[in-house]
Short mmCIF file of C-alpha atoms in Angstrom, two decimals:
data_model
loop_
_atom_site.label_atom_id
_atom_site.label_comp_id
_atom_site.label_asym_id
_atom_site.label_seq_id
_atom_site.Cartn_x
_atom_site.Cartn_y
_atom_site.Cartn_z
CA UNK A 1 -12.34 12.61 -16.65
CA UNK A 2 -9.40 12.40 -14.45
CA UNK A 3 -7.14 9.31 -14.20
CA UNK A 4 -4.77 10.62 -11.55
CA UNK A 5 -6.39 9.08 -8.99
CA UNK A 6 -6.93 5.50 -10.80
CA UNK A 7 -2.80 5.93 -11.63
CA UNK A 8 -1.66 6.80 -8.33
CA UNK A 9 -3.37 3.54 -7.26
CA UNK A 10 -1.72 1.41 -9.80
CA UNK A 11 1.31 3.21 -8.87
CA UNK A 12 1.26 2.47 -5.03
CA UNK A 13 -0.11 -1.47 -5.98
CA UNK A 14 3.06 -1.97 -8.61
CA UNK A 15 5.32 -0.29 -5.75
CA UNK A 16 4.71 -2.14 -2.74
CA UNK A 17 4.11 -5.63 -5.07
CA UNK A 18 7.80 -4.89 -6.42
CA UNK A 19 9.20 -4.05 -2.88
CA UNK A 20 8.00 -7.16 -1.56
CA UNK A 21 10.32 -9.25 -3.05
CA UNK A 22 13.24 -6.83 -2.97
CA UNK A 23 12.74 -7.00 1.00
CA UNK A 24 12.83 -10.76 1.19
CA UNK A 25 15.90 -11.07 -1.24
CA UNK A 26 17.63 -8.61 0.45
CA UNK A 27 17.61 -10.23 3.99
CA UNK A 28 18.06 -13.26 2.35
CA UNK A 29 21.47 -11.87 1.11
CA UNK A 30 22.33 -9.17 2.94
CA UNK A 31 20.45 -9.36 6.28
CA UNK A 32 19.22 -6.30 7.84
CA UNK A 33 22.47 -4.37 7.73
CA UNK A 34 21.44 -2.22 4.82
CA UNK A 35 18.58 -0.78 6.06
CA UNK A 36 20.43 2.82 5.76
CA UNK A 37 20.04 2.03 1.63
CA UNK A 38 16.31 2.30 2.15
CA UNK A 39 16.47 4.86 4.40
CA UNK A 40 18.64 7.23 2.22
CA UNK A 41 16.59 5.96 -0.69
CA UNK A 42 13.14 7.01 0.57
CA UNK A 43 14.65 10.14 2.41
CA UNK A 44 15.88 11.00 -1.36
CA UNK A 45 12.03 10.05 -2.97
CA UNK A 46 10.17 11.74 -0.30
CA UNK A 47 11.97 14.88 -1.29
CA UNK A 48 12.16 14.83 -4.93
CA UNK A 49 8.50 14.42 -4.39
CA UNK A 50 8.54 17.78 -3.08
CA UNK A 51 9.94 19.07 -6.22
CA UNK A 52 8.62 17.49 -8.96
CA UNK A 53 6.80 19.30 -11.59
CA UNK A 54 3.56 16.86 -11.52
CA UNK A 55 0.86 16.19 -9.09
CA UNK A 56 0.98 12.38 -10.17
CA UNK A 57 4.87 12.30 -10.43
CA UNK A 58 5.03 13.72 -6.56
CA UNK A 59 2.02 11.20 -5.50
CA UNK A 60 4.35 8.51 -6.80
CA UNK A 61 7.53 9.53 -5.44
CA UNK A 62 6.06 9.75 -2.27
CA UNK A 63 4.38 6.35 -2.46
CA UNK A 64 7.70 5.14 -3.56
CA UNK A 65 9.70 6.86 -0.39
CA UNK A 66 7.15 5.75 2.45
CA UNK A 67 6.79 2.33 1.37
CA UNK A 68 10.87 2.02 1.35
CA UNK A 69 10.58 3.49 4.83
CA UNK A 70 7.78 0.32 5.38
CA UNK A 71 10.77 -1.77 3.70
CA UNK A 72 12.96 -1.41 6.88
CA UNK A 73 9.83 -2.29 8.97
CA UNK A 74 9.49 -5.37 7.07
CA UNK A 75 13.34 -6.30 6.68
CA UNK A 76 13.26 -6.63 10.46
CA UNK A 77 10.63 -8.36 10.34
CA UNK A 78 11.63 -11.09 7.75
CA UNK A 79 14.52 -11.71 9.50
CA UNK A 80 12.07 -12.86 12.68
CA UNK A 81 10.32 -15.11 10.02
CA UNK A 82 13.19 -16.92 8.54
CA UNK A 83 14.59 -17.37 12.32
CA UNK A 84 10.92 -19.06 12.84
CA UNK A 85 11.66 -21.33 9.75
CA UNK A 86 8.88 -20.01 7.57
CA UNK A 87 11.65 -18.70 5.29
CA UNK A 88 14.94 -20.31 4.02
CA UNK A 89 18.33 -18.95 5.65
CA UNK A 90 20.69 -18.53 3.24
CA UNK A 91 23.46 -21.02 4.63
CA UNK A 92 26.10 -18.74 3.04
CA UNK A 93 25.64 -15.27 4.99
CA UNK A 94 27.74 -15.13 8.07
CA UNK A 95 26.23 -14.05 10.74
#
């Protein structure tokens, strides 16, 4: 039996389900200014994914990298939804 498959899944699921978050607190905080961080990060995962030693480990980096590249994406696109009011603004970033 193989299990690869059924653990890249979980993987990509625990990934993007822990990114989600991380997006919305980071505009919260930060605003969209840092989107270089998840840039570099991913640019970093996707090619350690190149290298690693495991079919499963490189499935997972790369998971990892393109769904920080979504992150930016969806940073921008929080931003939109707090200025809509479906999101709090945090009162304390300067703008």
């Amino acid at each position: 039996m193989h299990f690869d498959g059924l653990l890249i899944g979980i993987g990509a699921f625990l990934i993007i389900g822990i990114l989600h978050p991380v997006v919305i607190k980071t505009e919260y905080y930060f605003g969209t200014k840092v989107w270089p961080v998840f840039l570099v990060s991913g640019l970093i995962c996707v090619g350690f994914s190149v290298f690693a030693s495991t079919l499963l480990l490189s499935a997972l980096l790369a998971v990892l990298g393109f769904s920080l590249y979504w992150s930016i994406h969806e940073l921008f696109s929080q931003e939109k939804r707090v200025k809509k009011g479906w999101f709090p603004k945090n009162p304390k970033k300067e703008k």
